Amino acid sequence: MSASDVEPSSKRVTRSVSRAQYTVTSSVASAALQTPASAAVVQPISRPEAPTWTLDRFDIGKPLGRGAFGRVYLARTKKEKLIVALKVLFKKELQNQKMEQSIRREIEINARLNHPNILLMYGYFWDESRIYLILEYAPNGELFRLLRRRGRFTEAESASYIAELTEALLYCHAKKVIHRDIKPENLLLGGYGEIKLADFGWSVHAASSKRRTVCGTTDYLAPELVDRVLYDATIDIWCTGVLLYEFLVGRPPFETDPPSIEETHELIRHCEYKIDPRLISAGPERLIRAMLQRRGKDRIPLEEIKKDPWIVNNRIEKTEIKLAFPEEENDENKKEE
């Protein structure tokens, strides 16, 4: 499939490849949403000249996924032979859903981040109707998909994922970036099965210490967001606690049946959740309770999560290539043959 065969659609995806970091400016990100038939020049930190990305620089492969604003394709750069995920977004849909600011944030923030546990953005460009994000390809897909298939994770798997996410958040917070939407759907898996934090559309560069904007996903909202009061980067620690619970139990701690936003908000406000000792042992229970504190200042710091004995003793060192869904890979290969 050639670049000219790309149909108008998109979503997101990922994988580990050679890493080159690029930066973009706010004015350039805004221009992508407004300027027709132009290519963004993405400034590399370590190179004297920046590449100008265009669609004809890529060989386009199979679709990897789709979303409300477009599709994601497996792609390869013709010159460098770099495997990437090409996220194709429609300007019209973004404007209709008033998502322009979200895309600006994703571009401006993600393009400045370079960490093994964060999905890398290589660059972006645009034409009259679409915006193209060039992203690292994560061959094992969404962690959400693996969790739904497995039901829940072992303590070793859970400790490893939380440790990797903690590393990513330590890096983000050091850069004054709050993610604000941590959930299994926004965690991808690299070739070794390692976490890749993705989707920075709700993220913010917090030059000031406190924010008030409400965003995120209901089951993962911190009490500060539910109550619409000032908050800081500790909301990401709350989300990490929700994730650890979900990894071990198979569902978020504040989920209601039937689903009710109002009831979920009340449970979050009062930090009401149940610990089943058959599913959550003393080690992770202590850590969950330390993260799910009502007040942000009372939550365990990320550095302490990283050094927690349960994390240290259960974390798996990932040194071998691992396929999360090997049987599906085989099925796809058979279909292609």
mmCIF file of C-alpha atoms in Angstrom:
data_model
loop_
_atom_site.group_PDB
_atom_site.id
_atom_site.type_symbol
_atom_site.label_atom_id
_atom_site.label_comp_id
_atom_site.label_asym_id
_atom_site.label_seq_id
_atom_site.Cartn_x
_atom_site.Cartn_y
_atom_site.Cartn_z
ATOM 1 C CA MET A 1 0.000 0.000 0.000
ATOM 2 C CA SER A 2 1.467 3.343 -1.014
ATOM 3 C CA ALA A 3 1.119 6.695 0.684
ATOM 4 C CA SER A 4 -1.308 7.812 -2.011
ATOM 5 C CA ASP A 5 -3.695 4.996 -1.051
ATOM 6 C CA VAL A 6 -4.356 6.356 2.435
ATOM 7 C CA GLU A 7 -8.074 6.864 2.897
ATOM 8 C CA PRO A 8 -9.425 9.745 4.982
ATOM 9 C CA SER A 9 -9.591 8.203 8.467
ATOM 10 C CA SER A 10 -7.565 7.580 11.780
ATOM 11 C CA LYS A 11 -6.838 6.603 15.479
ATOM 12 C CA ARG A 12 -3.648 5.857 17.499
ATOM 13 C CA VAL A 13 -1.053 3.110 18.229
ATOM 14 C CA THR A 14 2.784 2.371 18.879
ATOM 15 C CA ARG A 15 6.407 0.407 18.924
ATOM 16 C CA SER A 16 10.053 0.553 20.045
ATOM 17 C CA VAL A 17 12.383 1.874 17.352
ATOM 18 C CA SER A 18 15.404 4.157 17.141
ATOM 19 C CA ARG A 19 14.687 7.231 19.244
ATOM 20 C CA ALA A 20 15.162 10.796 17.977
ATOM 21 C CA GLN A 21 13.558 13.604 19.939
ATOM 22 C CA TYR A 22 11.847 16.558 18.305
ATOM 23 C CA THR A 23 10.295 19.739 19.665
ATOM 24 C CA VAL A 24 7.482 21.901 18.337
ATOM 25 C CA THR A 25 6.246 25.336 19.244
ATOM 26 C CA SER A 26 2.742 26.431 20.175
ATOM 27 C CA SER A 27 2.457 28.631 17.086
ATOM 28 C CA VAL A 28 3.343 25.743 14.767
ATOM 29 C CA ALA A 29 0.876 23.401 16.505
ATOM 30 C CA SER A 30 -1.887 25.970 16.089
ATOM 31 C CA ALA A 31 -0.995 26.446 12.438
ATOM 32 C CA ALA A 32 -1.566 22.743 11.763
ATOM 33 C CA LEU A 33 -5.232 23.228 12.583
ATOM 34 C CA GLN A 34 -5.583 26.348 10.458
ATOM 35 C CA THR A 35 -3.145 26.278 7.532
ATOM 36 C CA PRO A 36 -3.978 24.204 4.411
ATOM 37 C CA ALA A 37 -1.541 22.101 2.385
ATOM 38 C CA SER A 38 1.584 22.764 4.420
ATOM 39 C CA ALA A 39 4.129 20.615 6.236
ATOM 40 C CA ALA A 40 5.245 21.276 9.810
ATOM 41 C CA VAL A 41 8.980 21.574 10.220
ATOM 42 C CA VAL A 42 9.792 19.717 13.422
ATOM 43 C CA GLN A 43 12.956 20.894 15.135
ATOM 44 C CA PRO A 44 15.281 18.058 16.257
ATOM 45 C CA ILE A 45 17.272 18.713 19.411
ATOM 46 C CA SER A 46 20.391 16.855 18.332
ATOM 47 C CA ARG A 47 20.504 17.591 14.571
ATOM 48 C CA PRO A 48 21.453 20.772 12.694
ATOM 49 C CA GLU A 49 18.602 20.404 10.191
ATOM 50 C CA ALA A 50 14.964 19.437 10.722
ATOM 51 C CA PRO A 51 13.178 17.003 8.408
ATOM 52 C CA THR A 52 10.083 18.221 6.582
ATOM 53 C CA TRP A 53 7.546 15.408 6.814
ATOM 54 C CA THR A 54 5.203 14.649 3.910
ATOM 55 C CA LEU A 55 2.968 11.676 3.178
ATOM 56 C CA ASP A 56 5.104 10.495 0.269
ATOM 57 C CA ARG A 57 7.976 9.821 2.701
ATOM 58 C CA PHE A 58 6.044 6.803 4.026
ATOM 59 C CA ASP A 59 5.014 3.338 2.906
ATOM 60 C CA ILE A 60 1.568 2.855 4.461
ATOM 61 C CA GLY A 61 0.562 -0.552 5.818
ATOM 62 C CA LYS A 62 -2.503 -2.012 7.498
ATOM 63 C CA PRO A 63 -4.897 -0.032 9.728
ATOM 64 C CA LEU A 64 -4.086 -0.486 13.424
ATOM 65 C CA GLY A 65 -7.210 1.096 14.852
ATOM 66 C CA ARG A 66 -9.839 3.763 14.469
ATOM 67 C CA GLY A 67 -11.451 6.429 16.600
ATOM 68 C CA ALA A 68 -13.922 9.298 16.445
ATOM 69 C CA PHE A 69 -11.475 11.561 14.611
ATOM 70 C CA GLY A 70 -9.671 9.190 12.229
ATOM 71 C CA ARG A 71 -7.455 6.117 12.051
ATOM 72 C CA VAL A 72 -3.991 4.837 12.866
ATOM 73 C CA TYR A 73 -1.913 3.020 10.268
ATOM 74 C CA LEU A 74 1.229 0.949 10.469
ATOM 75 C CA ALA A 75 3.787 2.784 8.345
ATOM 76 C CA ARG A 76 7.485 2.845 7.478
ATOM 77 C CA THR A 77 9.669 5.740 6.408
ATOM 78 C CA LYS A 78 11.067 5.006 2.960
ATOM 79 C CA LYS A 79 14.536 6.392 3.596
ATOM 80 C CA GLU A 80 15.256 5.466 7.231
ATOM 81 C CA LYS A 81 13.110 2.259 7.244
ATOM 82 C CA LEU A 82 11.672 3.390 10.565
ATOM 83 C CA ILE A 83 8.510 1.531 11.635
ATOM 84 C CA VAL A 84 5.949 3.977 13.034
ATOM 85 C CA ALA A 85 2.268 4.385 13.789
ATOM 86 C CA LEU A 86 0.793 7.107 11.594
ATOM 87 C CA LYS A 87 -2.173 8.715 13.331
ATOM 88 C CA VAL A 88 -4.441 10.451 10.819
ATOM 89 C CA LEU A 89 -6.909 13.012 12.192
ATOM 90 C CA PHE A 90 -9.615 14.953 10.339
ATOM 91 C CA LYS A 91 -9.615 18.686 10.930
ATOM 92 C CA LYS A 92 -13.357 18.934 10.314
ATOM 93 C CA GLU A 93 -14.171 16.333 12.979
ATOM 94 C CA LEU A 94 -11.780 17.943 15.454
ATOM 95 C CA GLN A 95 -13.389 21.321 14.897
ATOM 96 C CA ASN A 96 -16.940 19.921 15.081
ATOM 97 C CA GLN A 97 -16.162 18.299 18.450
ATOM 98 C CA LYS A 98 -14.179 21.326 19.649
ATOM 99 C CA MET A 99 -11.083 19.168 20.132
ATOM 100 C CA GLU A 100 -8.557 21.536 18.542
ATOM 101 C CA GLN A 101 -7.067 22.505 21.907
ATOM 102 C CA SER A 102 -6.689 18.846 22.885
ATOM 103 C CA ILE A 103 -4.665 18.124 19.745
ATOM 104 C CA ARG A 104 -2.527 21.217 20.288
ATOM 105 C CA ARG A 105 -1.747 19.988 23.801
ATOM 106 C CA GLU A 106 -0.933 16.489 22.583
ATOM 107 C CA ILE A 107 1.480 17.838 19.978
ATOM 108 C CA GLU A 108 3.107 20.528 22.121
ATOM 109 C CA ILE A 109 3.601 18.302 25.173
ATOM 110 C CA ASN A 110 4.271 14.844 23.726
ATOM 111 C CA ALA A 111 6.795 16.142 21.179
ATOM 112 C CA ARG A 112 8.979 17.416 24.040
ATOM 113 C CA LEU A 113 9.038 14.137 25.972
ATOM 114 C CA ASN A 114 11.644 11.410 25.506
ATOM 115 C CA HIS A 115 11.491 8.483 27.937
ATOM 116 C CA PRO A 116 11.484 4.670 27.472
ATOM 117 C CA ASN A 117 8.059 4.403 29.133
ATOM 118 C CA ILE A 118 6.424 7.230 27.178
ATOM 119 C CA LEU A 119 5.139 6.822 23.626
ATOM 120 C CA LEU A 120 7.485 8.836 21.442
ATOM 121 C CA MET A 121 6.224 11.391 18.917
ATOM 122 C CA TYR A 122 8.676 11.720 16.019
ATOM 123 C CA GLY A 123 6.898 14.636 14.389
ATOM 124 C CA TYR A 124 3.770 15.688 12.541
ATOM 125 C CA PHE A 125 2.528 17.349 9.359
ATOM 126 C CA TRP A 126 -0.767 18.302 7.743
ATOM 127 C CA ASP A 127 -2.663 18.917 4.514
ATOM 128 C CA GLU A 128 -5.933 20.701 3.737
ATOM 129 C CA SER A 129 -8.166 18.230 5.572
ATOM 130 C CA ARG A 130 -5.985 16.077 7.827
ATOM 131 C CA ILE A 131 -3.317 16.189 10.526
ATOM 132 C CA TYR A 132 -0.759 13.358 10.678
ATOM 133 C CA LEU A 133 1.023 12.423 13.910
ATOM 134 C CA ILE A 134 4.126 10.245 13.537
ATOM 135 C CA LEU A 135 4.247 8.045 16.636
ATOM 136 C CA GLU A 136 6.305 5.213 18.026
ATOM 137 C CA TYR A 137 4.730 1.846 17.218
ATOM 138 C CA ALA A 138 3.804 -0.320 20.225
ATOM 139 C CA PRO A 139 3.423 -3.850 18.810
ATOM 140 C CA ASN A 140 1.520 -5.228 21.819
ATOM 141 C CA GLY A 141 -1.266 -2.652 21.704
ATOM 142 C CA GLU A 142 -3.389 -1.353 24.573
ATOM 143 C CA LEU A 143 -2.925 -2.640 28.100
ATOM 144 C CA PHE A 144 -6.718 -2.348 28.411
ATOM 145 C CA ARG A 145 -7.175 -5.060 25.803
ATOM 146 C CA LEU A 146 -4.789 -7.422 27.586
ATOM 147 C CA LEU A 147 -6.468 -6.772 30.938
ATOM 148 C CA ARG A 148 -9.924 -7.494 29.527
ATOM 149 C CA ARG A 149 -8.701 -10.737 27.990
ATOM 150 C CA ARG A 150 -6.888 -11.884 31.133
ATOM 151 C CA GLY A 151 -9.452 -10.611 33.649
ATOM 152 C CA ARG A 152 -6.771 -9.454 36.074
ATOM 153 C CA PHE A 153 -2.995 -9.463 36.387
ATOM 154 C CA THR A 154 -0.652 -11.305 38.735
ATOM 155 C CA GLU A 155 1.133 -9.394 41.495
ATOM 156 C CA ALA A 156 4.399 -9.573 39.539
ATOM 157 C CA GLU A 157 2.786 -8.155 36.401
ATOM 158 C CA SER A 158 0.949 -5.468 38.365
ATOM 159 C CA ALA A 159 4.078 -4.410 40.248
ATOM 160 C CA SER A 160 6.022 -4.207 36.974
ATOM 161 C CA TYR A 161 3.408 -2.084 35.210
ATOM 162 C CA ILE A 162 3.080 0.278 38.182
ATOM 163 C CA ALA A 163 6.874 0.604 38.458
ATOM 164 C CA GLU A 164 7.164 1.489 34.761
ATOM 165 C CA LEU A 165 4.269 3.944 34.941
ATOM 166 C CA THR A 166 5.875 5.532 38.002
ATOM 167 C CA GLU A 167 9.115 6.029 36.048
ATOM 168 C CA ALA A 168 7.161 7.742 33.269
ATOM 169 C CA LEU A 169 5.310 10.001 35.720
ATOM 170 C CA LEU A 170 8.486 10.954 37.571
ATOM 171 C CA TYR A 171 9.877 12.124 34.238
ATOM 172 C CA CYS A 172 6.663 13.986 33.312
ATOM 173 C CA HIS A 173 6.377 15.715 36.675
ATOM 174 C CA ALA A 174 10.036 16.747 36.520
ATOM 175 C CA LYS A 175 9.124 18.415 33.211
ATOM 176 C CA LYS A 176 6.109 20.074 34.914
ATOM 177 C CA VAL A 177 3.672 17.936 32.901
ATOM 178 C CA ILE A 178 0.517 16.504 34.521
ATOM 179 C CA HIS A 179 -1.055 13.730 32.428
ATOM 180 C CA ARG A 180 -4.586 13.975 33.922
ATOM 181 C CA ASP A 181 -6.059 10.977 32.071
ATOM 182 C CA ILE A 182 -4.216 7.851 33.186
ATOM 183 C CA LYS A 183 -6.234 4.694 32.463
ATOM 184 C CA PRO A 184 -5.579 1.280 30.828
ATOM 185 C CA GLU A 185 -6.676 2.560 27.399
ATOM 186 C CA ASN A 186 -3.894 5.164 27.501
ATOM 187 C CA LEU A 187 -1.169 2.662 28.374
ATOM 188 C CA LEU A 188 0.369 0.814 25.441
ATOM 189 C CA LEU A 189 2.781 -2.123 25.459
ATOM 190 C CA GLY A 190 6.137 -2.088 23.697
ATOM 191 C CA GLY A 191 8.018 -5.016 22.205
ATOM 192 C CA TYR A 192 9.207 -6.238 25.614
ATOM 193 C CA GLY A 193 5.759 -5.853 27.134
ATOM 194 C CA GLU A 194 6.844 -2.605 28.797
ATOM 195 C CA ILE A 195 4.479 0.291 29.534
ATOM 196 C CA LYS A 196 4.276 3.197 27.081
ATOM 197 C CA LEU A 197 2.287 6.110 28.514
ATOM 198 C CA ALA A 198 0.288 7.663 25.662
ATOM 199 C CA ASP A 199 -2.458 10.129 24.753
ATOM 200 C CA PHE A 200 -1.432 13.506 26.128
ATOM 201 C CA GLY A 201 -4.571 15.240 24.847
ATOM 202 C CA TRP A 202 -5.729 16.106 28.385
ATOM 203 C CA SER A 203 -2.251 16.794 29.699
ATOM 204 C CA VAL A 204 -1.101 20.204 30.845
ATOM 205 C CA HIS A 205 2.239 21.893 31.300
ATOM 206 C CA ALA A 206 1.752 23.158 34.846
ATOM 207 C CA ALA A 207 4.033 26.154 35.166
ATOM 208 C CA SER A 208 1.959 27.096 38.216
ATOM 209 C CA SER A 209 1.501 24.563 41.006
ATOM 210 C CA LYS A 210 -2.314 24.403 41.045
ATOM 211 C CA ARG A 211 -4.981 23.804 38.370
ATOM 212 C CA ARG A 212 -8.785 23.842 38.334
ATOM 213 C CA THR A 213 -9.841 22.459 34.923
ATOM 214 C CA VAL A 214 -11.938 19.283 35.224
ATOM 215 C CA CYS A 215 -10.938 16.514 32.793
ATOM 216 C CA GLY A 216 -10.264 12.791 32.713
ATOM 217 C CA THR A 217 -12.388 9.634 32.919
ATOM 218 C CA THR A 218 -15.053 9.167 35.622
ATOM 219 C CA ASP A 219 -13.747 5.989 37.306
ATOM 220 C CA TYR A 220 -10.242 7.489 37.609
ATOM 221 C CA LEU A 221 -11.079 11.029 38.767
ATOM 222 C CA ALA A 222 -9.390 12.203 41.956
ATOM 223 C CA PRO A 223 -11.574 13.781 44.692
ATOM 224 C CA GLU A 224 -10.207 17.228 43.796
ATOM 225 C CA LEU A 225 -11.596 16.886 40.273
ATOM 226 C CA VAL A 226 -14.956 15.589 41.479
ATOM 227 C CA ASP A 227 -15.248 18.556 43.862
ATOM 228 C CA ARG A 228 -13.906 21.009 41.245
ATOM 229 C CA VAL A 229 -11.261 22.439 43.540
ATOM 230 C CA LEU A 230 -7.610 23.317 42.925
ATOM 231 C CA TYR A 231 -5.314 20.355 42.281
ATOM 232 C CA ASP A 232 -1.731 19.553 41.338
ATOM 233 C CA ALA A 233 0.342 16.666 39.933
ATOM 234 C CA THR A 234 -0.740 14.360 42.790
ATOM 235 C CA ILE A 235 -3.915 13.576 40.811
ATOM 236 C CA ASP A 236 -1.696 11.301 38.681
ATOM 237 C CA ILE A 237 -0.739 9.406 41.854
ATOM 238 C CA TRP A 238 -4.438 8.877 42.635
ATOM 239 C CA CYS A 239 -4.971 7.438 39.132
ATOM 240 C CA THR A 240 -2.007 5.115 39.656
ATOM 241 C CA GLY A 241 -3.665 3.773 42.808
ATOM 242 C CA VAL A 242 -6.900 3.189 40.893
ATOM 243 C CA LEU A 243 -4.914 1.316 38.241
ATOM 244 C CA LEU A 244 -3.147 -0.927 40.744
ATOM 245 C CA TYR A 245 -6.501 -1.904 42.239
ATOM 246 C CA GLU A 246 -7.929 -2.585 38.769
ATOM 247 C CA PHE A 247 -4.917 -4.668 37.746
ATOM 248 C CA LEU A 248 -5.392 -6.999 40.716
ATOM 249 C CA VAL A 249 -9.202 -7.110 40.856
ATOM 250 C CA GLY A 250 -10.219 -6.646 37.234
ATOM 251 C CA ARG A 251 -12.314 -3.512 37.706
ATOM 252 C CA PRO A 252 -11.781 0.002 39.116
ATOM 253 C CA PRO A 253 -12.416 0.459 42.873
ATOM 254 C CA PHE A 254 -15.192 3.052 42.460
ATOM 255 C CA GLU A 255 -17.107 1.361 39.646
ATOM 256 C CA THR A 256 -20.844 0.958 40.309
ATOM 257 C CA ASP A 257 -23.344 -1.590 38.994
ATOM 258 C CA PRO A 258 -25.363 -0.391 37.207
ATOM 259 C CA PRO A 259 -23.028 2.428 36.133
ATOM 260 C CA SER A 260 -23.846 5.739 37.812
ATOM 261 C CA ILE A 261 -21.686 8.844 37.552
ATOM 262 C CA GLU A 262 -23.308 10.356 40.641
ATOM 263 C CA GLU A 263 -22.743 7.244 42.776
ATOM 264 C CA THR A 264 -19.175 6.891 41.527
ATOM 265 C CA HIS A 265 -18.491 10.518 42.436
ATOM 266 C CA GLU A 266 -19.826 9.948 45.952
ATOM 267 C CA LEU A 267 -17.620 6.891 46.447
ATOM 268 C CA ILE A 268 -14.603 8.863 45.228
ATOM 269 C CA ARG A 269 -15.395 11.825 47.508
ATOM 270 C CA HIS A 270 -15.394 9.562 50.558
ATOM 271 C CA CYS A 271 -12.655 7.184 49.304
ATOM 272 C CA GLU A 272 -15.035 4.254 49.745
ATOM 273 C CA TYR A 273 -13.882 0.998 48.177
ATOM 274 C CA LYS A 274 -13.649 -2.649 49.207
ATOM 275 C CA ILE A 275 -10.496 -4.711 49.549
ATOM 276 C CA ASP A 276 -10.942 -8.436 48.922
ATOM 277 C CA PRO A 277 -8.001 -10.185 50.652
ATOM 278 C CA ARG A 278 -8.395 -13.110 48.254
ATOM 279 C CA LEU A 279 -7.383 -10.794 45.410
ATOM 280 C CA ILE A 280 -5.270 -8.118 47.084
ATOM 281 C CA SER A 281 -2.593 -9.152 49.570
ATOM 282 C CA ALA A 282 -1.197 -6.961 52.355
ATOM 283 C CA GLY A 283 1.630 -5.476 50.253
ATOM 284 C CA PRO A 284 -0.413 -3.981 47.414
ATOM 285 C CA GLU A 285 -3.252 -3.104 49.809
ATOM 286 C CA ARG A 286 -0.908 -0.876 51.786
ATOM 287 C CA LEU A 287 0.302 0.784 48.589
ATOM 288 C CA ILE A 288 -3.219 1.296 47.226
ATOM 289 C CA ARG A 289 -4.339 2.929 50.469
ATOM 290 C CA ALA A 290 -1.253 5.169 50.418
ATOM 291 C CA MET A 291 -2.093 6.367 46.900
ATOM 292 C CA LEU A 292 -5.870 6.684 47.347
ATOM 293 C CA GLN A 293 -5.747 9.405 49.968
ATOM 294 C CA ARG A 294 -8.448 12.066 49.755
ATOM 295 C CA ARG A 295 -5.997 14.971 50.009
ATOM 296 C CA GLY A 296 -3.254 15.183 47.425
ATOM 297 C CA LYS A 297 -0.620 16.187 49.982
ATOM 298 C CA ASP A 298 -1.268 12.961 51.920
ATOM 299 C CA ARG A 299 -0.599 10.659 48.953
ATOM 300 C CA ILE A 300 2.601 8.673 48.803
ATOM 301 C CA PRO A 301 5.207 10.399 46.570
ATOM 302 C CA LEU A 302 6.192 8.744 43.306
ATOM 303 C CA GLU A 303 9.759 8.220 44.535
ATOM 304 C CA GLU A 304 8.450 6.163 47.452
ATOM 305 C CA ILE A 305 6.191 4.112 45.179
ATOM 306 C CA LYS A 306 9.229 3.261 43.089
ATOM 307 C CA LYS A 307 11.146 2.092 46.186
ATOM 308 C CA ASP A 308 8.211 0.336 47.874
ATOM 309 C CA PRO A 309 9.266 -3.185 49.040
ATOM 310 C CA TRP A 310 6.303 -4.839 47.311
ATOM 311 C CA ILE A 311 7.220 -3.160 44.007
ATOM 312 C CA VAL A 312 10.933 -3.938 44.343
ATOM 313 C CA ASN A 313 10.382 -7.590 45.308
ATOM 314 C CA ASN A 314 7.803 -8.342 42.600
ATOM 315 C CA ARG A 315 8.966 -6.296 39.632
ATOM 316 C CA ILE A 316 9.944 -8.289 36.555
ATOM 317 C CA GLU A 317 12.962 -7.255 34.490
ATOM 318 C CA LYS A 318 11.826 -7.304 30.855
ATOM 319 C CA THR A 319 14.720 -8.297 28.624
ATOM 320 C CA GLU A 320 13.067 -10.499 25.976
ATOM 321 C CA ILE A 321 10.759 -9.626 23.100
ATOM 322 C CA LYS A 322 7.249 -10.617 24.100
ATOM 323 C CA LEU A 323 4.000 -10.830 22.136
ATOM 324 C CA ALA A 324 0.878 -10.238 24.219
ATOM 325 C CA PHE A 325 -1.349 -11.948 21.626
ATOM 326 C CA PRO A 326 0.900 -14.423 19.752
ATOM 327 C CA GLU A 327 -2.002 -16.557 18.538
ATOM 328 C CA GLU A 328 -3.612 -13.515 16.909
ATOM 329 C CA GLU A 329 -0.344 -12.683 15.154
ATOM 330 C CA ASN A 330 -0.330 -16.210 13.726
ATOM 331 C CA ASP A 331 -3.963 -15.895 12.640
ATOM 332 C CA GLU A 332 -3.245 -12.610 10.852
ATOM 333 C CA ASN A 333 -0.242 -14.096 9.076
ATOM 334 C CA LYS A 334 -2.354 -17.019 7.866
ATOM 335 C CA LYS A 335 -5.019 -14.655 6.525
ATOM 336 C CA GLU A 336 -2.417 -12.635 4.644
ATOM 337 C CA GLU A 337 -0.974 -15.788 3.093
#
